[in-house]
mmCIF file of C-alpha atoms in Angstrom:
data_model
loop_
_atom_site.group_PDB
_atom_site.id
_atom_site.type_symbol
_atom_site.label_atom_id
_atom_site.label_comp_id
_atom_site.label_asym_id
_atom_site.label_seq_id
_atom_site.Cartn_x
_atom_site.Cartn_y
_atom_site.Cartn_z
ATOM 1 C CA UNK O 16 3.783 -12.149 12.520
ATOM 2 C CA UNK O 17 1.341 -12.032 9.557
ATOM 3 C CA UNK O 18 2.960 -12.501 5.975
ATOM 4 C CA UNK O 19 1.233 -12.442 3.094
ATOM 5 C CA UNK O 20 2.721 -13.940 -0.217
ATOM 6 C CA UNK O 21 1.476 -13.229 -3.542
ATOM 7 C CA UNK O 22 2.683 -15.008 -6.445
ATOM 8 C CA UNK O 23 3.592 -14.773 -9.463
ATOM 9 C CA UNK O 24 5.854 -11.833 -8.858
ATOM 10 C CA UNK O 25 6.009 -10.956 -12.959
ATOM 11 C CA UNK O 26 3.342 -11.799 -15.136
ATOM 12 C CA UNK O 27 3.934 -11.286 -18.370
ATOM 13 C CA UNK O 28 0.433 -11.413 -20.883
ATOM 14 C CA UNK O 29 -0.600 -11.305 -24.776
ATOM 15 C CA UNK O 30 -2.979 -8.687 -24.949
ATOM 16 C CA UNK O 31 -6.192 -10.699 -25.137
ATOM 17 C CA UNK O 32 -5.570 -13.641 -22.677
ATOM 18 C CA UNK O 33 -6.465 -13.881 -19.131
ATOM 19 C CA UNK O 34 -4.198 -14.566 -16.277
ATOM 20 C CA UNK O 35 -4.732 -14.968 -12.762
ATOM 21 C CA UNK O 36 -2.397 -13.961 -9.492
ATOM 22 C CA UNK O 37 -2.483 -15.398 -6.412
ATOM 23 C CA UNK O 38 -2.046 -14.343 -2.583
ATOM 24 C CA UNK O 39 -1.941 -16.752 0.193
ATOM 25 C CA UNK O 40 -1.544 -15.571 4.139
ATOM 26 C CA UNK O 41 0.153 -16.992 6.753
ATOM 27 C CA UNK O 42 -2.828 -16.191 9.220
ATOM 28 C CA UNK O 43 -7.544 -15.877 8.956
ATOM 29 C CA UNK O 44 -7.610 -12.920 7.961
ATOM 30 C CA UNK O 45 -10.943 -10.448 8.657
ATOM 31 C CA UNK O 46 -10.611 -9.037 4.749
ATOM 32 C CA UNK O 47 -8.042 -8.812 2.282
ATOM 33 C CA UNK O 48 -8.204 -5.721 0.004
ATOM 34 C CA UNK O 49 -6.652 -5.596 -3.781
ATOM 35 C CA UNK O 50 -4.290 -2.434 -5.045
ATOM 36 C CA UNK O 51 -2.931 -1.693 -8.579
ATOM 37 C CA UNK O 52 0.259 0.736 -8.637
ATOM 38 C CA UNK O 53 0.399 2.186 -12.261
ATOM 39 C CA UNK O 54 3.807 2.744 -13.191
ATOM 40 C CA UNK O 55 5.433 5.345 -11.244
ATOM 41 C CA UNK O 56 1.946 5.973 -9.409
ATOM 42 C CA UNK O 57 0.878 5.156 -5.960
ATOM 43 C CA UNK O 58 -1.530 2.131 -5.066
ATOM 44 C CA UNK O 59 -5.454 2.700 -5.516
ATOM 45 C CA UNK O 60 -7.847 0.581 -3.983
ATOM 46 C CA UNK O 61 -10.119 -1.871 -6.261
ATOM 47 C CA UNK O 62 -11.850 -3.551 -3.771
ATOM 48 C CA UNK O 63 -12.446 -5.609 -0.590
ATOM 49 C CA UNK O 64 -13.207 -9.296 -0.088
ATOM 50 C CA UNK O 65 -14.790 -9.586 3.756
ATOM 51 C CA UNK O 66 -17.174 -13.130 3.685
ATOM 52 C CA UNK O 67 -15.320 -16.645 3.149
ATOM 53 C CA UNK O 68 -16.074 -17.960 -0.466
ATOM 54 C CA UNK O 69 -16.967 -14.437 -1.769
ATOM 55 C CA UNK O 70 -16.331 -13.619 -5.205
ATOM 56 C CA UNK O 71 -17.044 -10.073 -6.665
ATOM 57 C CA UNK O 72 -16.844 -9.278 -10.312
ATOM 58 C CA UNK O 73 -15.168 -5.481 -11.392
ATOM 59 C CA UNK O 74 -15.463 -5.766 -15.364
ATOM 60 C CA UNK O 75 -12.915 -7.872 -16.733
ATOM 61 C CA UNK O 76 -11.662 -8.305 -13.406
ATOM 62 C CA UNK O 77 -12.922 -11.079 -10.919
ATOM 63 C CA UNK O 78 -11.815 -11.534 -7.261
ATOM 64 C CA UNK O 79 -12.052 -14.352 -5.029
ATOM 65 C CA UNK O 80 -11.852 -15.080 -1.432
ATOM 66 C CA UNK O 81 -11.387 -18.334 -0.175
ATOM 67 C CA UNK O 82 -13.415 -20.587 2.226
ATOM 68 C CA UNK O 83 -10.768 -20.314 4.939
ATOM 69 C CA UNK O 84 -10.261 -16.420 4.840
ATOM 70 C CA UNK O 85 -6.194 -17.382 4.041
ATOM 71 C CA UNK O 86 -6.139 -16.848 0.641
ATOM 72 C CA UNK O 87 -7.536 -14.782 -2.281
ATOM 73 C CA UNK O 88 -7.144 -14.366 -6.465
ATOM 74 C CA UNK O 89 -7.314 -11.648 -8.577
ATOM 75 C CA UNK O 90 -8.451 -12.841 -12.469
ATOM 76 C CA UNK O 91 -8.284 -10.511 -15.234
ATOM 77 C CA UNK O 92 -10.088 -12.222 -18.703
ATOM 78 C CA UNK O 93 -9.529 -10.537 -22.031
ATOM 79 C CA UNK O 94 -6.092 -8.411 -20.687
ATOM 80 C CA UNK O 95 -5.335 -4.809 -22.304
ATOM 81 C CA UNK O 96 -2.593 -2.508 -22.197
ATOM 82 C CA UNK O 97 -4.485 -0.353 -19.408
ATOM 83 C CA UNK O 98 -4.530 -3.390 -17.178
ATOM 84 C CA UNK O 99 -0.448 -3.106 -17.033
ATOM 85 C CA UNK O 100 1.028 -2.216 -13.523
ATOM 86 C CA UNK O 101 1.481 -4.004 -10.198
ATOM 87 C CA UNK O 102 -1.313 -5.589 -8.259
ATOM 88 C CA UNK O 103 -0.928 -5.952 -4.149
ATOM 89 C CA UNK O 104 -3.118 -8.014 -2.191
ATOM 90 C CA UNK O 105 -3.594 -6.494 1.098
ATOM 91 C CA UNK O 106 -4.693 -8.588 4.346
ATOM 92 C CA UNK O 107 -5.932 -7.280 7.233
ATOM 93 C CA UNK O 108 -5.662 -8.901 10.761
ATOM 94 C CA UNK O 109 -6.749 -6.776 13.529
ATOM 95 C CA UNK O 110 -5.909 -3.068 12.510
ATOM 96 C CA UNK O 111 -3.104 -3.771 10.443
ATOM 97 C CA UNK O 112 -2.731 -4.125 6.643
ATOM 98 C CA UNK O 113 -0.061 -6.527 5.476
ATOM 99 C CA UNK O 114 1.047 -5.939 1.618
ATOM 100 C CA UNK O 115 1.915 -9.240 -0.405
ATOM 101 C CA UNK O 116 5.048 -8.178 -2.627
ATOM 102 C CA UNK O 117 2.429 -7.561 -5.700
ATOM 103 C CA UNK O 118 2.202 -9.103 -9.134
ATOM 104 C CA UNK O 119 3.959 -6.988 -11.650
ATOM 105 C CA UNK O 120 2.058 -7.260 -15.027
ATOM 106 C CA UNK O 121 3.615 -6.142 -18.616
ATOM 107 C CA UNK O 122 1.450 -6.678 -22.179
ATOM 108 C CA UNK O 123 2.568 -7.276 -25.443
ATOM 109 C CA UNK O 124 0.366 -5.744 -28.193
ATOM 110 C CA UNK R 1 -5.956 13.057 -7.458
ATOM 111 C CA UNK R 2 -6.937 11.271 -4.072
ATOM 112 C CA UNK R 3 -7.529 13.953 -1.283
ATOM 113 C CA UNK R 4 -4.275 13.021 -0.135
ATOM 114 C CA UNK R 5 -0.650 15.545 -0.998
ATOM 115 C CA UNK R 6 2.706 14.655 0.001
ATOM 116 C CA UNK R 7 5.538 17.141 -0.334
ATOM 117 C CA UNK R 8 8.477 16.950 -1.514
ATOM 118 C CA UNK R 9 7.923 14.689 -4.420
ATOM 119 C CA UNK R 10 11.943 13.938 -4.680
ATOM 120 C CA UNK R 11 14.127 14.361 -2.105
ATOM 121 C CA UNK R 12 18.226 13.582 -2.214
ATOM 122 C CA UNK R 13 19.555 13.992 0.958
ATOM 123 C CA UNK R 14 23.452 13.300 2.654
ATOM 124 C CA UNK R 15 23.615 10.757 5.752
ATOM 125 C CA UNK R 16 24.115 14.032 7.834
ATOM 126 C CA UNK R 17 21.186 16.018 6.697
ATOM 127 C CA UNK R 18 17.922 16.260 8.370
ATOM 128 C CA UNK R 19 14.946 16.439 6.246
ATOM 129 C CA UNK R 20 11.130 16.034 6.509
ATOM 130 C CA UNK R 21 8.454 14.969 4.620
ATOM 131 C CA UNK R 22 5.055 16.178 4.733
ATOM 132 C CA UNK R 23 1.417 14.931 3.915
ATOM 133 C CA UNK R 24 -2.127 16.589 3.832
ATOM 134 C CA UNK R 25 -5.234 14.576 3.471
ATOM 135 C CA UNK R 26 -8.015 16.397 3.036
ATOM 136 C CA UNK R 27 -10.648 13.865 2.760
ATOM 137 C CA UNK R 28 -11.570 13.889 6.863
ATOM 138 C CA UNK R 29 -10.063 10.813 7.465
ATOM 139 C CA UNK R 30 -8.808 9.950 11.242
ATOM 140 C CA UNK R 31 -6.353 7.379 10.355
ATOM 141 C CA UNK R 32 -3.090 8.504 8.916
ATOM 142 C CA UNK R 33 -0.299 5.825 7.661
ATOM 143 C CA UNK R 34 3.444 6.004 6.960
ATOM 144 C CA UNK R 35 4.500 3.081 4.313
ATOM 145 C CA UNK R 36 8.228 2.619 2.590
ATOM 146 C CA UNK R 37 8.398 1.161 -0.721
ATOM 147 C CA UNK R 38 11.337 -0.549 -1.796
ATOM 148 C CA UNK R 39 12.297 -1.958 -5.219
ATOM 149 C CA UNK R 40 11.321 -6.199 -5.248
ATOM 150 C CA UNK R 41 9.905 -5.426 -1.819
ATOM 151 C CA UNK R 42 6.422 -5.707 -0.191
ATOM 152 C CA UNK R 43 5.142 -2.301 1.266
ATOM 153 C CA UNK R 44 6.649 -2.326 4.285
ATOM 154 C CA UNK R 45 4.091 -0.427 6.943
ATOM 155 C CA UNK R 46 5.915 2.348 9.167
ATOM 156 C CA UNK R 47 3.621 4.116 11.702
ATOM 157 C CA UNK R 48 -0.200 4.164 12.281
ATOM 158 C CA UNK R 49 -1.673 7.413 13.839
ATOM 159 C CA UNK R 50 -5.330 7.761 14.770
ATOM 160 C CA UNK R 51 -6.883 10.848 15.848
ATOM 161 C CA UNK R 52 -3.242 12.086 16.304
ATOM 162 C CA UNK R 53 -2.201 9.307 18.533
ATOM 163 C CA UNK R 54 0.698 6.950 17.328
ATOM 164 C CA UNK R 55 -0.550 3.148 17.276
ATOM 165 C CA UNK R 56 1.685 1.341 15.920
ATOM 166 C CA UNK R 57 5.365 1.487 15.565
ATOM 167 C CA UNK R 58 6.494 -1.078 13.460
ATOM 168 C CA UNK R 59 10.336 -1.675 14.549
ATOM 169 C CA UNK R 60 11.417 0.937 12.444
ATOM 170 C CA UNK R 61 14.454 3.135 13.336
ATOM 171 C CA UNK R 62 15.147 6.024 15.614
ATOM 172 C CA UNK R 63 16.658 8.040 13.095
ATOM 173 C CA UNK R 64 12.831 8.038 11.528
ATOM 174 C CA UNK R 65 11.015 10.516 13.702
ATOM 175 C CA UNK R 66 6.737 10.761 12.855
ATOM 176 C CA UNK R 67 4.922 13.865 14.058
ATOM 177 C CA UNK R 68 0.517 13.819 13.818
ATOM 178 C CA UNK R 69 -0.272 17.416 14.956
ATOM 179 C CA UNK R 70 -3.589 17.402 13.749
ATOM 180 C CA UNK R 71 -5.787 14.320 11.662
ATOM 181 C CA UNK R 72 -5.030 16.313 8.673
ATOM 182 C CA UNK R 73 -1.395 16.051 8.850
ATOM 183 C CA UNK R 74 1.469 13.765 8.715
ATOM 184 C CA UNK R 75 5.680 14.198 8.586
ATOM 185 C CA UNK R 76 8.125 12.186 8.838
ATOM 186 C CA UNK R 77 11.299 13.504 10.553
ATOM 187 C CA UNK R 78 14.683 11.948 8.681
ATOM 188 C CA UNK R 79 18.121 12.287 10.371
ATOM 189 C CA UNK R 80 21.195 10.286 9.478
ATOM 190 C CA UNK R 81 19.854 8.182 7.111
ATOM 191 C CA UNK R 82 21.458 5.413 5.562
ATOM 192 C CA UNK R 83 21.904 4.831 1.484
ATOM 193 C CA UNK R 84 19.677 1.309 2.430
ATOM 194 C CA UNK R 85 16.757 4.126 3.414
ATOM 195 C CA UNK R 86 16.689 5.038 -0.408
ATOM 196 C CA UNK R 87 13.001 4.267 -1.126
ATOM 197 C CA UNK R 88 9.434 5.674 -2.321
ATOM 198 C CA UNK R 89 8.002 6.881 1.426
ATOM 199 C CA UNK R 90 4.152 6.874 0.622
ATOM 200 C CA UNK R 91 1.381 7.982 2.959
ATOM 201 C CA UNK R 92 -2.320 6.605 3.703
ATOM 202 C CA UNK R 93 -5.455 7.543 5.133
ATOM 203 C CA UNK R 94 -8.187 5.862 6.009
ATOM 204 C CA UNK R 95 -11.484 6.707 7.773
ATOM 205 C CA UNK R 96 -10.506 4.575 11.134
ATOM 206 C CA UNK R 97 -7.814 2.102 11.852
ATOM 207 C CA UNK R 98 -10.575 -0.302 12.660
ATOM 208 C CA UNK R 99 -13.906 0.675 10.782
ATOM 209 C CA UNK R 100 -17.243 -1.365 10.038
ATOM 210 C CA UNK R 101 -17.181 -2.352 6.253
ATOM 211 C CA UNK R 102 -15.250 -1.443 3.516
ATOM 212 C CA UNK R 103 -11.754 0.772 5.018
ATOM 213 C CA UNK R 104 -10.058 1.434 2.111
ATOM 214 C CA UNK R 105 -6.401 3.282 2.435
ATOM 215 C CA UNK R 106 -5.942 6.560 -0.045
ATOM 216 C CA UNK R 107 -2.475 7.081 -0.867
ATOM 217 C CA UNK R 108 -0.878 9.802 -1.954
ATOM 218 C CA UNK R 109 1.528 10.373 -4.290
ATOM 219 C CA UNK R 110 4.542 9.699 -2.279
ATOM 220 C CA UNK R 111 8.319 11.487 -1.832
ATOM 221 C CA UNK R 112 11.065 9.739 -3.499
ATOM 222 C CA UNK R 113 14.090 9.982 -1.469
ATOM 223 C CA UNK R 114 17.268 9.298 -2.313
ATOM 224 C CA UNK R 115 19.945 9.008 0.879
ATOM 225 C CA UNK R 116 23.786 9.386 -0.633
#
């Protein structure tokens, strides 16, 4: 079946830098969709990636979908405290949404 | 707040106990979604109702029992659980399963549960 594996699983960041995770699929995938889990909140969508090669810019926050539709990035520039929590890559095959294990990030001050 | 409610919020519960948990989305959505969270673990998807019909049963369980009467709402029957069951149970909704452009999932809060 589908897997979908995100890396890295912790990321920790200086407030100020950028950092960048990464989620690969096993499978083409029609769209992959991105999450972020505050702590000890639920997952809210930021946004979906459908064409190969798109990129699409939220802020500080820049997302990329790759040429074969198997992989995607998330890239945060200029990191602050309110970007802490865990980020999920979700890809979607048919109906069903497949959750990479998400990309924990902590910043120090 | 998303549109979406799940009651309870925390739930401990023996192995013999039966216990349900409960979600409301009020945003008009057809698709409903049943997900368990565990610690270091991906989200693992549970059951997929649309328009009240169950589409997808994803190998979990007997002893996890859904119920869709209506679009609006979602339980989730537990009986003899196991400690390993322990987890955050969140719930989704989404306009379709399958939808033309952007089919984004709202979750709600979700019911911790702790199995002893």
């Amino acid at each position: 079946g589908q897997q979908v594996m995100q890396i890295p699983q912790y990321q920790h960041v200086q407030e100020g830098e950028d950092f960048t995770t990464y989620c690969n699929s096993s499978t083409t995938l029609s769209n992959i969709q991105w999450y972020k889990q505050r702590p000890g909140g639920h997952p809210v969508f930021l946004i979906q990636l459908v064409k190969s090669g798109e990129v699409k810019k939220q802020k500080r926050l820049t997302f990329q979908f790759g040429e074969a539709k198997k992989n995607s990035s998330l890239h945060i520039t200029a990191t602050q405290t309110t970007d802490v929590g865990t980020y999920f890559c979700a890809g979607r095959e048919d109906y069903k949404l497949s959750f990479g294990a998400g990309t924990t990030v902590t910043v120090r001050a | 707040e998303t549109g979406v409610t799940q009651t309870p919020r925390h739930l401990v519960m023996g192995m013999t106990n039966k216990k349900s948990l409960k979600c409301e989305q009020h945003l008009g959505h057809n698709a409903m979604y049943w997900y368990k969270q565990s610690a270091k673990k991906p989200l693992e998807l549970m059951f997929v109702y649309s328009l009240e019909e169950r589409v997808e049963n994803n190998s979990v369980p007997s002893r996890f029992s859904p119920e869709c009467p209506n679009s609006s709402h979602l339980f989730l029957h537990l009986h003899t659980l196991q400690p390993e069951d322990s987890a955050l149970y969140l719930c989704a909704s989404s306009q379709e399963v399958l939808a033309e452009g952007i089919n984004e999932q709202f979750f709600g809060p979700g019911t911790r549960l702790t199995v002893l």
